[in-house]
PDB file of C-alpha atoms in Angstrom:
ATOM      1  CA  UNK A   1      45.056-101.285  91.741  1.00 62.00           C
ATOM      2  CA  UNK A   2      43.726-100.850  95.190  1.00 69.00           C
ATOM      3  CA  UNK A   3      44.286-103.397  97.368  1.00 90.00           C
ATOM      4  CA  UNK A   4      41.593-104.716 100.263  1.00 96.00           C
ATOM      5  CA  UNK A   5      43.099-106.667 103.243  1.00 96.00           C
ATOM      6  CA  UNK A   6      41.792-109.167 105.816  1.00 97.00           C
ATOM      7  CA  UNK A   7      43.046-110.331 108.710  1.00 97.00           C
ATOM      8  CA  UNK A   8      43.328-113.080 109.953  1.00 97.00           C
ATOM      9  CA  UNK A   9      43.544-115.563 106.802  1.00 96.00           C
ATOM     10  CA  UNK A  10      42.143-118.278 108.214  1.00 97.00           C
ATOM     11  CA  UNK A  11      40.906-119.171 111.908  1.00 97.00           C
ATOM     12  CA  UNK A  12      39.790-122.321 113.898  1.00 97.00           C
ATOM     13  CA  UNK A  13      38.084-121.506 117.433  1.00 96.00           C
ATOM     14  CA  UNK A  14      36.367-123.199 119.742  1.00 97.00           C
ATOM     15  CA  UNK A  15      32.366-123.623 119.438  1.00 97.00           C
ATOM     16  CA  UNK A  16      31.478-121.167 121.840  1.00 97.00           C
ATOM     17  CA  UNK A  17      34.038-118.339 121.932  1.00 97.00           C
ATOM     18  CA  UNK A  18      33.999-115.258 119.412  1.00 97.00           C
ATOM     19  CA  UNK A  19      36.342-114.398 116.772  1.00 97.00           C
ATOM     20  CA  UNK A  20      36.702-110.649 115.097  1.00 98.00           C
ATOM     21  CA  UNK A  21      37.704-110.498 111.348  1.00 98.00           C
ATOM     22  CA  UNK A  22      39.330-107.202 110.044  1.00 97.00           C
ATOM     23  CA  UNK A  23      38.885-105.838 106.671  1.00 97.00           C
ATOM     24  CA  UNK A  24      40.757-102.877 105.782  1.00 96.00           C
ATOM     25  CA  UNK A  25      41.252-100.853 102.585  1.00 95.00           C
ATOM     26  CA  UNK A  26      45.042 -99.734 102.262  1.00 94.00           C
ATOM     27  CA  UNK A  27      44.988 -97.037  99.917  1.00 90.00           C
ATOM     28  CA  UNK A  28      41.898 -95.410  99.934  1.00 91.00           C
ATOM     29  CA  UNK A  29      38.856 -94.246 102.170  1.00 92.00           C
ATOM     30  CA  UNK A  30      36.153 -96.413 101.999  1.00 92.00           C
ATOM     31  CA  UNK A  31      32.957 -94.894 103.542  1.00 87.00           C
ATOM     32  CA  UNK A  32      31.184 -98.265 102.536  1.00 92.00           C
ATOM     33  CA  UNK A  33      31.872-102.072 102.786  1.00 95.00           C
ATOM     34  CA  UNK A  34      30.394-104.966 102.546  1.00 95.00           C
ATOM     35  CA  UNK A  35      30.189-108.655 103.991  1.00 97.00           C
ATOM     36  CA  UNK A  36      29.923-111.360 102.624  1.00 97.00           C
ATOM     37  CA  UNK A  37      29.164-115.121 103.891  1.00 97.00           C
ATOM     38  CA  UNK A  38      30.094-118.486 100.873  1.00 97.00           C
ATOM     39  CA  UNK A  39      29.797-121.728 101.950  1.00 94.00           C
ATOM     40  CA  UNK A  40      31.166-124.311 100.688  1.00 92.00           C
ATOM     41  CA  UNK A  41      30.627-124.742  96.760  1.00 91.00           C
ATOM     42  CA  UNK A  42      28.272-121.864  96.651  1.00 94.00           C
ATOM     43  CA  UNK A  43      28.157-118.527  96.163  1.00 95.00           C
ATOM     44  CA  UNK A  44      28.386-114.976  98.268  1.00 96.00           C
ATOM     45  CA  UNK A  45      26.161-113.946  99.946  1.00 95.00           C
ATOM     46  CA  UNK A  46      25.817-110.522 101.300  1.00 95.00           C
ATOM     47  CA  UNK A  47      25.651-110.584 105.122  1.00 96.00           C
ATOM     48  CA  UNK A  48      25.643-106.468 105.651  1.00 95.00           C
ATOM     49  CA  UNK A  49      26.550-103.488 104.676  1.00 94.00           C
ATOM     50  CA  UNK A  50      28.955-101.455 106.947  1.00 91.00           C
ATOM     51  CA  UNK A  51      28.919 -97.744 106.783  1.00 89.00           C
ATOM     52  CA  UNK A  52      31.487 -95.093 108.471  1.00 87.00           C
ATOM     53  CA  UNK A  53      30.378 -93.987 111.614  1.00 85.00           C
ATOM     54  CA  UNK A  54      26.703 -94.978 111.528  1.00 87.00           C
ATOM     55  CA  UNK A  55      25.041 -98.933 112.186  1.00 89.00           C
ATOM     56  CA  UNK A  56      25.324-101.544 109.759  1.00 93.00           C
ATOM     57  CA  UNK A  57      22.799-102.560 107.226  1.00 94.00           C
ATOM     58  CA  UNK A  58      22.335-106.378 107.487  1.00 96.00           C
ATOM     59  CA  UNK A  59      20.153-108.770 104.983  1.00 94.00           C
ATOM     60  CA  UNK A  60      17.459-110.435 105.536  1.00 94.00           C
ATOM     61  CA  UNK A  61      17.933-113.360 107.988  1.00 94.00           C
ATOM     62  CA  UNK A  62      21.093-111.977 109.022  1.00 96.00           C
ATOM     63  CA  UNK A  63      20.884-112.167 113.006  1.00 94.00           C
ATOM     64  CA  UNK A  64      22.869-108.515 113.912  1.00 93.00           C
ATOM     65  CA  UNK A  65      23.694-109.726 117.515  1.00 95.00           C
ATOM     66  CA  UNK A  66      25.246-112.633 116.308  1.00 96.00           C
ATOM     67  CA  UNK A  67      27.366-111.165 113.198  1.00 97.00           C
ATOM     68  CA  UNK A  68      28.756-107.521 114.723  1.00 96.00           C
ATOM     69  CA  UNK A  69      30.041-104.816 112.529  1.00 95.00           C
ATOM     70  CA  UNK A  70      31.987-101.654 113.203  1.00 92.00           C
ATOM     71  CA  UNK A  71      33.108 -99.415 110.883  1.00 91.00           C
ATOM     72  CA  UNK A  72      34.889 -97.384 112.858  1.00 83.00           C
ATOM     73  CA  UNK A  73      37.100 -95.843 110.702  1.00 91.00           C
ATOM     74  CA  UNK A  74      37.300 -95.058 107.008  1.00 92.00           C
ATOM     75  CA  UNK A  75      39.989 -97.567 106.393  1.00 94.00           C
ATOM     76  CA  UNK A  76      38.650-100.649 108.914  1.00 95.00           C
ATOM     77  CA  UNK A  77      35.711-102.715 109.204  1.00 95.00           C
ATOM     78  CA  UNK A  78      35.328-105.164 111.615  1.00 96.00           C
ATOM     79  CA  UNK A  79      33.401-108.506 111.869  1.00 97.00           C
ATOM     80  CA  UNK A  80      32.700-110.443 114.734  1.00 97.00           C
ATOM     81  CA  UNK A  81      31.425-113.699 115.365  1.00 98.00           C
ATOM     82  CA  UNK A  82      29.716-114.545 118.850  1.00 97.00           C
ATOM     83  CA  UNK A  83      29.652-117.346 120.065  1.00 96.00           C
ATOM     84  CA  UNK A  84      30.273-118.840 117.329  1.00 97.00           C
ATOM     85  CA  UNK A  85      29.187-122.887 116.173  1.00 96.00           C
ATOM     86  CA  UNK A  86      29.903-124.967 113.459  1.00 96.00           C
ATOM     87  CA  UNK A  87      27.590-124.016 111.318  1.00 96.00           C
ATOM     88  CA  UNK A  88      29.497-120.487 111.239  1.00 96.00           C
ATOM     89  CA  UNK A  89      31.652-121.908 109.975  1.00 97.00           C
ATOM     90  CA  UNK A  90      32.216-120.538 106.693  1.00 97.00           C
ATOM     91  CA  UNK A  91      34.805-118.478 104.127  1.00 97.00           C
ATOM     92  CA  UNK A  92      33.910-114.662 105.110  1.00 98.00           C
ATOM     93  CA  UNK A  93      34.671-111.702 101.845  1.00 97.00           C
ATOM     94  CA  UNK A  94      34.478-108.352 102.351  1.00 97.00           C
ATOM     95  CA  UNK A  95      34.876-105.433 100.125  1.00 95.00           C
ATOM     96  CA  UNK A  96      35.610-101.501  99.992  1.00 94.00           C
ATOM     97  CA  UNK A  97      34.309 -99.290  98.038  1.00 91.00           C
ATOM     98  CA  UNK A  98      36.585 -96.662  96.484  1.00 87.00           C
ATOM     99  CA  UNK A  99      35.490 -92.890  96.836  1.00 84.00           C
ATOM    100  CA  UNK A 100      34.267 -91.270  93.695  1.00 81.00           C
ATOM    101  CA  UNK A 101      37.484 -89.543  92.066  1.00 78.00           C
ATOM    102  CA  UNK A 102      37.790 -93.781  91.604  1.00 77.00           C
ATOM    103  CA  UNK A 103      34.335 -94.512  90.677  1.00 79.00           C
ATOM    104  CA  UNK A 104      32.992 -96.056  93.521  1.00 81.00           C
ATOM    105  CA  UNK A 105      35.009 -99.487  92.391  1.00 85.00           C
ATOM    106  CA  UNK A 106      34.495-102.109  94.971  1.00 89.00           C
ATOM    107  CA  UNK A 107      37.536-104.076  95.693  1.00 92.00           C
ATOM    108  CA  UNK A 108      37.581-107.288  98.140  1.00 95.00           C
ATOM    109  CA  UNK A 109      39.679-108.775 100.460  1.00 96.00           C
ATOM    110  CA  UNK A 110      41.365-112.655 100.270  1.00 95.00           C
ATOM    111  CA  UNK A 111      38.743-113.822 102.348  1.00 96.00           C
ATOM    112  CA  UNK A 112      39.290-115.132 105.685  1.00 97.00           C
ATOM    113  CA  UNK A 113      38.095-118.953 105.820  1.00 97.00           C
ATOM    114  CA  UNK A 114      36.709-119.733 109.572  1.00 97.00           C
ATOM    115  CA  UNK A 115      36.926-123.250 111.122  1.00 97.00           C
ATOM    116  CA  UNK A 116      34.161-123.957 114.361  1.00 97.00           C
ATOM    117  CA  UNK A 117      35.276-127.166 116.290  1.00 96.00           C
TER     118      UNK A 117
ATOM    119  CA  UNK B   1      13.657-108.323  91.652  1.00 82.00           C
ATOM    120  CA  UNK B   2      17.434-108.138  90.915  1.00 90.00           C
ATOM    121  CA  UNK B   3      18.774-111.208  90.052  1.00 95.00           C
ATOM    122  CA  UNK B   4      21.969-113.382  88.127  1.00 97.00           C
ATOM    123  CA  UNK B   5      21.633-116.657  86.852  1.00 98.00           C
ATOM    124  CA  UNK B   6      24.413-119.083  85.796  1.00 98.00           C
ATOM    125  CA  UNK B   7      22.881-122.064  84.193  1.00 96.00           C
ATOM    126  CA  UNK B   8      25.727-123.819  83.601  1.00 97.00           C
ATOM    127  CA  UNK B   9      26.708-125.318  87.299  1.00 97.00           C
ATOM    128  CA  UNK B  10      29.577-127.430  86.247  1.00 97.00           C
ATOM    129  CA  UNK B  11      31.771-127.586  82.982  1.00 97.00           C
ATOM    130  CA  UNK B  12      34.687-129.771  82.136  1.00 97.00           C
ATOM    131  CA  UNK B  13      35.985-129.174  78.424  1.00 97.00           C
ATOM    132  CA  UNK B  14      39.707-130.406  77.056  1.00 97.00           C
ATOM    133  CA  UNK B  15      42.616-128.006  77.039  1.00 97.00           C
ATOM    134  CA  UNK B  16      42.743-125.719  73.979  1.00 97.00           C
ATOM    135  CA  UNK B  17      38.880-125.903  73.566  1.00 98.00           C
ATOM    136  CA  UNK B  18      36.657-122.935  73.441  1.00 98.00           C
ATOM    137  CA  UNK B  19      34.564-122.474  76.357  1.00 98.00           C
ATOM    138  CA  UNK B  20      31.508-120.281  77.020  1.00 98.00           C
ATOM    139  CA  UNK B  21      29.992-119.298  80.385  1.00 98.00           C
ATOM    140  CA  UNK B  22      26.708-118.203  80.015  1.00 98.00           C
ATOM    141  CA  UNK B  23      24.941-115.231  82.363  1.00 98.00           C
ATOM    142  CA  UNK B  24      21.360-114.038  82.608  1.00 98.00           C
ATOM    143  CA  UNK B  25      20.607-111.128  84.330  1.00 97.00           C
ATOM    144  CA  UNK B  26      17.160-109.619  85.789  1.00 96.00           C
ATOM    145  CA  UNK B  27      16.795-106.190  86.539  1.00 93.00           C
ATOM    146  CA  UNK B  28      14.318-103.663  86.168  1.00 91.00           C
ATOM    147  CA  UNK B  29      17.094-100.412  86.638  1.00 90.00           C
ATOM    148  CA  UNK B  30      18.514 -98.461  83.550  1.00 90.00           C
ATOM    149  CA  UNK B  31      21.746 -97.708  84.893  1.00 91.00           C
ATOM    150  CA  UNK B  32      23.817-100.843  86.339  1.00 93.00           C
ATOM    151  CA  UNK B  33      27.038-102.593  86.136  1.00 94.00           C
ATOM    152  CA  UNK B  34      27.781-106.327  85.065  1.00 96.00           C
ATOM    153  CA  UNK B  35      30.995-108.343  86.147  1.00 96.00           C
ATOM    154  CA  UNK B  36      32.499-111.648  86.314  1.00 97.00           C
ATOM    155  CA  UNK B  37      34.997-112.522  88.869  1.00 96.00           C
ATOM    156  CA  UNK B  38      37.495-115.336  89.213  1.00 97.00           C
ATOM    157  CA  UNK B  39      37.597-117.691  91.868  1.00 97.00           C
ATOM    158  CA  UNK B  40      40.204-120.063  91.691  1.00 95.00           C
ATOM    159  CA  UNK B  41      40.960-122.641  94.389  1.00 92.00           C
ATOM    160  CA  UNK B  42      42.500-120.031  97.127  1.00 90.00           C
ATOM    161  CA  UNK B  43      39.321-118.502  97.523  1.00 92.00           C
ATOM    162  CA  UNK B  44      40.485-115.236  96.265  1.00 92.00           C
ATOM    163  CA  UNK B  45      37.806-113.476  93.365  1.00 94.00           C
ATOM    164  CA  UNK B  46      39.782-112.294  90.794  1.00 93.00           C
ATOM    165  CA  UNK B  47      38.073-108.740  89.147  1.00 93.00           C
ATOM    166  CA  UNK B  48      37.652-110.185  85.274  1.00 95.00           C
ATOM    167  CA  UNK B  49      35.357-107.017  83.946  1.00 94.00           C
ATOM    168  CA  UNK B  50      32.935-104.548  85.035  1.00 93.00           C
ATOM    169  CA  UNK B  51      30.864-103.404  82.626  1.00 93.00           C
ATOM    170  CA  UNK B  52      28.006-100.294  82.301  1.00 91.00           C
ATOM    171  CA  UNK B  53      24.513-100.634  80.936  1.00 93.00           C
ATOM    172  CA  UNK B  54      25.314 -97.882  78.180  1.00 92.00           C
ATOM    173  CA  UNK B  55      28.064 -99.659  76.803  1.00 89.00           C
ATOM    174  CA  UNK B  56      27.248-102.712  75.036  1.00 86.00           C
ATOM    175  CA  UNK B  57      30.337-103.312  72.864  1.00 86.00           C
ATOM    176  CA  UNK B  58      32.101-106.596  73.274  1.00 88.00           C
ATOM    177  CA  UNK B  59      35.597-106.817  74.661  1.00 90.00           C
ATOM    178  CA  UNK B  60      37.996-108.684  74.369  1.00 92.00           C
ATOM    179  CA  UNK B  61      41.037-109.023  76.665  1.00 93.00           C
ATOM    180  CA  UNK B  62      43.635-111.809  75.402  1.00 95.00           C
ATOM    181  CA  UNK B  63      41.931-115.200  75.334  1.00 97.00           C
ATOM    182  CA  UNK B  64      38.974-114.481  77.009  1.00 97.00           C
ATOM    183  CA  UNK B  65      36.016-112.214  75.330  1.00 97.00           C
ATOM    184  CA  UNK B  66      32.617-110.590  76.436  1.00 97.00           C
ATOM    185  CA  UNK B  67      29.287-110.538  74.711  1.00 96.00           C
ATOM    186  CA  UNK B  68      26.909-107.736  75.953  1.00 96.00           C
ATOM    187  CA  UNK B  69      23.212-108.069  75.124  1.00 95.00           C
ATOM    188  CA  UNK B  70      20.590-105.998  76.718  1.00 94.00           C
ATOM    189  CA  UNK B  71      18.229-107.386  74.268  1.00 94.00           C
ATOM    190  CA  UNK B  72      18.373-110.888  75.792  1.00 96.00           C
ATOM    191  CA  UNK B  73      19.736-109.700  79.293  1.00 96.00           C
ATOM    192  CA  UNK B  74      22.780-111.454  78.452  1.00 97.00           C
ATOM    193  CA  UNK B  75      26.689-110.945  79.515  1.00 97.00           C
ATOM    194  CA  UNK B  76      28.089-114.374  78.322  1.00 98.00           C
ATOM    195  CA  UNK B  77      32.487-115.078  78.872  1.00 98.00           C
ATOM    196  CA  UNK B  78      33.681-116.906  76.313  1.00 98.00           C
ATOM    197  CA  UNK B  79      37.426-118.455  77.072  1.00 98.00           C
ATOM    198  CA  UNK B  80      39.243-118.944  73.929  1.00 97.00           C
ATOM    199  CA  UNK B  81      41.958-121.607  74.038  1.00 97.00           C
ATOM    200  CA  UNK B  82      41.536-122.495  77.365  1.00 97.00           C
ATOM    201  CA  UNK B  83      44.311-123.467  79.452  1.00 97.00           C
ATOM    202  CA  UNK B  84      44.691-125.673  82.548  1.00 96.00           C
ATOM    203  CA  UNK B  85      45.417-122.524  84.798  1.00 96.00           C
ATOM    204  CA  UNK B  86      41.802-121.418  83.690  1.00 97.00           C
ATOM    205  CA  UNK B  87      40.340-124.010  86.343  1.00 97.00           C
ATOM    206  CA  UNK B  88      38.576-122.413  89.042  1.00 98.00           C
ATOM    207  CA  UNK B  89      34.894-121.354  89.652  1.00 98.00           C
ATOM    208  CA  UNK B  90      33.807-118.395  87.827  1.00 98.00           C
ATOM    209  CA  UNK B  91      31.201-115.756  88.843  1.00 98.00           C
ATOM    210  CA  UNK B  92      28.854-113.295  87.366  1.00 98.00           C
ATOM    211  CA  UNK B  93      27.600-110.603  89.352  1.00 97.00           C
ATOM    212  CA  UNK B  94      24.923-107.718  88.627  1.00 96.00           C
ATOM    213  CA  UNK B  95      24.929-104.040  90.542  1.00 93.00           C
ATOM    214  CA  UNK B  96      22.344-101.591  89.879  1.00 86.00           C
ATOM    215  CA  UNK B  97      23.117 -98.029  90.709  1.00 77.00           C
ATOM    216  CA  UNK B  98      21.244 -96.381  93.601  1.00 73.00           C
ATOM    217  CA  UNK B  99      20.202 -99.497  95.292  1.00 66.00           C
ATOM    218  CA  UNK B 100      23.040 -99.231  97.487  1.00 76.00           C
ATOM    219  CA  UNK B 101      25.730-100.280  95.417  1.00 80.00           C
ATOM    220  CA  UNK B 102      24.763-103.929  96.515  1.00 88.00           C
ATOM    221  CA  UNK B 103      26.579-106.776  94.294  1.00 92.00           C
ATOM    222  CA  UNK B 104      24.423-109.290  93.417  1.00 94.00           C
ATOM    223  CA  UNK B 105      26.163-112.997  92.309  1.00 96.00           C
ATOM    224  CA  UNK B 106      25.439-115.512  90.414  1.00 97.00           C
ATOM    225  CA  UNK B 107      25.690-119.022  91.547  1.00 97.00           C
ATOM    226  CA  UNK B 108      28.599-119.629  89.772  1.00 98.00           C
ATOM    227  CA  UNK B 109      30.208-121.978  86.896  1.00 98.00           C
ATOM    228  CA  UNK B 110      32.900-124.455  88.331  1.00 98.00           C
ATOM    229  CA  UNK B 111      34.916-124.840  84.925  1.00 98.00           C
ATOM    230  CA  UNK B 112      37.182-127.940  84.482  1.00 97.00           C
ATOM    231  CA  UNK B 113      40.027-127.910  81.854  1.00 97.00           C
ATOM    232  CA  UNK B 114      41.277-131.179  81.723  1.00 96.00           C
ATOM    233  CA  UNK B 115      45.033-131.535  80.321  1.00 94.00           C
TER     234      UNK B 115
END
């Protein structure tokens, strides 16, 4: 199956500074992907949508100049948190989805658990 | 509105006992996909199913089993002979086609099996 990866796996900064999550799809082109936000005991939320060469589609609520995407490629995503607090702190999913010829499948990433001190 | 519901927040049920995970969906769309994911303690979701709107057979994949109803907007898991390894918290998630391929969760179903 197609496999989604995210780097890092887990992170602990400082309140304060920012910290850039990577989400990349490894054998496939993914035009589309998606963020997700769980806290926790609860369940995903979608943050944004991230789309190939063009600005990201965030939720309602979502502040855009806090959480920055790029999707600057077709295989990488990018999430950063600015200045970041502890109440960022959070377990952040993405996923890819898969071009047609693999219809449009969404896979996601291991997550990538952030720590705020 | 699009939306999941998982009634059942918490279950704890003996190993070797049947379980079933209920799901209600909402949706107003023709065309759209139903899944349920696995999320066991690592944080990981495990892909369980996807299924279409056109298809409502039930499946059946080892121990655990589906039941499709569009008549009572229901996709219900049902975990036959559950196992201790079955632990984790499990999710059901709704996308409806041309609405930008968003995946909508549930809240999930923490399941227990207790040895």
């Amino acid at each position: 199956g197609a496999v989604v990866s995210q780097h890092p796996s887990w992170v602990i900064c400082k309140s304060g500074t920012s910290v850039k999550i990577e989400c990349r799809s490894l054998d496939f082109q993914a035009t589309t992907m998606f963020w997700y936000r769980q806290f926790p005991k609860q369940s995903l939320m979608l943050m944004a949508t991230s789309n190939e060469g063009s600005k990201a589609t965030y939720e309602q609520g979502v502040e855009k100049d806090k959480f920055l995407i790029n999707h600057a490629s077709l295989t990488l995503s990018t999430l950063t948190v600015t200045s970041a607090h502890p109440e960022d702190s959070s377990f952040y999913i993405c996923s890819a989805r898969a071009p047609e010829e693999r219809s449009y499948e969404q896979y996601f990433g291991p997550g990538t658990r952030l720590t705020v001190t | 509105a699009q939306k999941v519901t998982q009634a059942q927040t918490e279950i704890s049920v003996v190993e070797k006992e049947d379980v079933t995970l209920d799901c209600v969906y909402e949706t107003r769309d023709t065309t759209y996909y139903l899944f349920w994911y696995k999320q066991p303690p690592s944080g990981e979701l495990v892909f369980l199913i996807r299924r279409n709107s056109f298809d409502e057979q039930n499946e059946i994949s080892g121990r655990y089993s589906w039941n499709f109803q569009k008549s009572t907007s229901s996709f219900n898991f049902t975990i036959t002979a559950s196992q201790v390894v079955d632990s984790a918290v499990y999710f059901c998630a709704l996308l409806c086609w041309g609405r930008d391929d968003k995946i909508i969760f549930g809240k999930g179903t923490r399941l227990h099996i207790l040895p």
